[in-house]
């Protein structure tokens, strides 16, 4: 994204009343702007969409047929504690609001929806969710990888370390570095291997182990493919 460009935020709207759902879509995409809306008419449908692609924001009705809003929210929170959620309700019910707060929900709007109130809520929400926060979290992820580079590292390992969903962590690599997790890991392993080959007299199999490769043969195959020469040749000619 170029400097000055506004990032298009993805919003998942969960509402069983079609007229309200479509009204929110128009309000968010055309009136407020800067958003693309995915619609779901039930908690079950929304959960399936959420698993496929994490949105920047969820706006959900609290009372729906089938899976109600609070059940949906509890399942969302099992996947990600980070995605912000706004609750909509036609009922000024304190118990619902109090239960929602247990899931980290701070925004609770009553129907009929006041477009000014909704716009202000979203503006404050995304202002609070700064790039700085994301960068700080991502720095923690990169530090973990650096610390454990000689070990096996999976997205699940990292996700457990930072209390996030593995899919979301994978998306962070694309958004922050424009690389996949696997591409980044390979790049860092080879970077370490090159440094060890240049600066130490360690045997190739020791370099492989310290760079996170259990199999020296696999290490040599990857190294040759990515660098264009064998580890021994790299040590001799660099």
CSV table of N, CA and C in Angstrom, one decimal, residues 145-153 182 184-198 200 202-216 218-220 222-223 227 231 234-235:
chain,number,residue,atom,x,y,z
A,145,UNK,N,10.9,-16.4,16.2
A,145,UNK,CA,11.5,-17.1,15.1
A,145,UNK,C,13.0,-17.1,15.2
A,146,UNK,N,13.6,-15.9,15.5
A,146,UNK,CA,15.0,-15.8,15.6
A,146,UNK,C,15.6,-16.6,16.8
A,147,UNK,N,14.8,-16.6,17.9
A,147,UNK,CA,15.3,-17.4,19.1
A,147,UNK,C,15.2,-18.9,18.9
A,148,UNK,N,14.3,-19.3,18.1
A,148,UNK,CA,14.1,-20.8,18.0
A,148,UNK,C,14.4,-21.3,16.5
A,149,UNK,N,15.2,-20.5,15.8
A,149,UNK,CA,15.5,-20.9,14.4
A,149,UNK,C,16.1,-22.3,14.3
A,150,UNK,N,16.8,-22.7,15.2
A,150,UNK,CA,17.5,-24.0,15.1
A,150,UNK,C,16.6,-25.1,15.5
A,151,UNK,N,15.3,-24.8,15.9
A,151,UNK,CA,14.3,-25.8,16.2
A,151,UNK,C,13.3,-25.9,15.1
A,152,UNK,N,12.4,-26.9,15.2
A,152,UNK,CA,11.3,-26.9,14.2
A,152,UNK,C,10.3,-25.8,14.6
A,153,UNK,N,9.9,-25.0,13.7
A,153,UNK,CA,8.9,-23.9,14.0
A,153,UNK,C,7.7,-24.1,13.1
A,182,UNK,N,6.4,-19.7,5.2
A,182,UNK,CA,7.4,-20.7,4.8
A,182,UNK,C,8.6,-19.9,4.1
A,184,UNK,N,9.6,-16.9,4.5
A,184,UNK,CA,10.4,-16.1,5.5
A,184,UNK,C,11.3,-17.1,6.3
A,185,UNK,N,10.7,-18.2,6.8
A,185,UNK,CA,11.5,-19.2,7.5
A,185,UNK,C,12.8,-19.6,6.7
A,186,UNK,N,12.5,-20.0,5.4
A,186,UNK,CA,13.6,-20.4,4.6
A,186,UNK,C,14.7,-19.4,4.4
A,187,UNK,N,14.2,-18.1,4.2
A,187,UNK,CA,15.1,-17.0,4.0
A,187,UNK,C,16.0,-16.8,5.3
A,188,UNK,N,15.4,-16.9,6.5
A,188,UNK,CA,16.1,-16.7,7.7
A,188,UNK,C,17.1,-17.9,8.0
A,189,UNK,N,16.6,-19.1,7.7
A,189,UNK,CA,17.5,-20.2,7.9
A,189,UNK,C,18.8,-20.1,7.0
A,190,UNK,N,18.6,-19.8,5.8
A,190,UNK,CA,19.7,-19.7,4.8
A,190,UNK,C,20.6,-18.5,5.2
A,191,UNK,N,20.0,-17.4,5.7
A,191,UNK,CA,20.8,-16.3,6.1
A,191,UNK,C,21.7,-16.7,7.3
A,192,UNK,N,21.2,-17.4,8.2
A,192,UNK,CA,22.0,-17.9,9.3
A,192,UNK,C,23.1,-18.9,8.8
A,193,UNK,N,22.7,-19.8,7.9
A,193,UNK,CA,23.7,-20.8,7.4
A,193,UNK,C,24.8,-20.1,6.7
A,194,UNK,N,24.5,-19.0,5.9
A,194,UNK,CA,25.6,-18.3,5.2
A,194,UNK,C,26.6,-17.7,6.2
A,195,UNK,N,26.0,-17.1,7.3
A,195,UNK,CA,26.8,-16.4,8.3
A,195,UNK,C,27.7,-17.5,9.0
A,196,UNK,N,27.2,-18.6,9.3
A,196,UNK,CA,28.0,-19.7,10.0
A,196,UNK,C,29.0,-20.2,9.0
A,197,UNK,N,28.7,-20.4,7.8
A,197,UNK,CA,29.7,-20.9,6.8
A,197,UNK,C,30.8,-19.9,6.6
A,198,UNK,N,30.5,-18.6,6.7
A,198,UNK,CA,31.6,-17.6,6.5
A,198,UNK,C,32.4,-17.4,7.7
A,200,UNK,N,32.6,-19.3,10.7
A,200,UNK,CA,33.0,-20.4,11.6
A,200,UNK,C,33.6,-21.6,10.8
A,202,UNK,N,32.7,-24.7,11.5
A,202,UNK,CA,31.7,-25.8,11.7
A,202,UNK,C,31.5,-26.6,10.5
A,203,UNK,N,31.4,-27.9,10.7
A,203,UNK,CA,31.1,-28.8,9.6
A,203,UNK,C,29.7,-28.5,9.0
A,204,UNK,N,29.5,-28.9,7.8
A,204,UNK,CA,28.2,-28.6,7.1
A,204,UNK,C,27.0,-29.1,7.9
A,205,UNK,N,27.1,-30.4,8.4
A,205,UNK,CA,26.0,-30.9,9.1
A,205,UNK,C,25.7,-30.1,10.4
A,206,UNK,N,26.7,-29.5,11.0
A,206,UNK,CA,26.5,-28.7,12.2
A,206,UNK,C,25.9,-27.4,11.8
A,207,UNK,N,26.3,-26.8,10.7
A,207,UNK,CA,25.6,-25.6,10.2
A,207,UNK,C,24.2,-25.9,9.9
A,208,UNK,N,23.9,-27.0,9.3
A,208,UNK,CA,22.5,-27.4,9.0
A,208,UNK,C,21.7,-27.5,10.3
A,209,UNK,N,22.2,-28.1,11.3
A,209,UNK,CA,21.5,-28.3,12.6
A,209,UNK,C,21.2,-26.9,13.2
A,210,UNK,N,22.2,-26.1,13.3
A,210,UNK,CA,22.1,-24.8,13.9
A,210,UNK,C,21.1,-23.8,13.1
A,211,UNK,N,20.9,-24.2,11.8
A,211,UNK,CA,20.1,-23.4,11.0
A,211,UNK,C,18.6,-23.9,10.9
A,212,UNK,N,18.4,-25.0,11.7
A,212,UNK,CA,17.1,-25.6,11.7
A,212,UNK,C,16.8,-26.7,10.8
A,213,UNK,N,17.8,-27.3,10.2
A,213,UNK,CA,17.6,-28.4,9.3
A,213,UNK,C,18.0,-29.7,10.0
A,214,UNK,N,17.1,-30.6,10.2
A,214,UNK,CA,17.4,-31.9,10.8
A,214,UNK,C,18.2,-32.8,9.8
A,215,UNK,N,17.9,-32.7,8.5
A,215,UNK,CA,18.6,-33.5,7.5
A,215,UNK,C,19.6,-32.7,6.8
A,216,UNK,N,20.9,-33.0,6.9
A,216,UNK,CA,22.0,-32.3,6.2
A,216,UNK,C,21.7,-32.4,4.7
A,218,UNK,N,18.9,-32.6,3.1
A,218,UNK,CA,17.8,-31.6,2.7
A,218,UNK,C,18.3,-30.2,2.8
A,219,UNK,N,19.2,-29.9,3.8
A,219,UNK,CA,19.8,-28.5,3.9
A,219,UNK,C,20.6,-28.2,2.6
A,220,UNK,N,21.4,-29.2,2.2
A,220,UNK,CA,22.3,-29.0,1.0
A,220,UNK,C,21.4,-28.8,-0.3
A,222,UNK,N,18.3,-27.6,-0.4
A,222,UNK,CA,17.7,-26.2,-0.4
A,222,UNK,C,18.7,-25.1,-0.6
A,223,UNK,N,19.8,-25.3,0.0
A,223,UNK,CA,20.9,-24.3,-0.2
A,223,UNK,C,21.3,-24.1,-1.6
A,227,UNK,N,20.7,-20.7,-3.4
A,227,UNK,CA,21.9,-19.9,-3.4
A,227,UNK,C,22.6,-20.0,-4.8
A,231,UNK,N,26.9,-25.6,0.0
A,231,UNK,CA,27.5,-24.9,1.1
A,231,UNK,C,29.0,-24.8,1.1
A,234,UNK,N,30.1,-22.2,-1.3
A,234,UNK,CA,29.8,-20.9,-0.8
A,234,UNK,C,30.9,-20.5,0.2
A,235,UNK,N,31.3,-21.4,1.0
A,235,UNK,CA,32.4,-21.2,2.0
A,235,UNK,C,33.7,-20.8,1.3
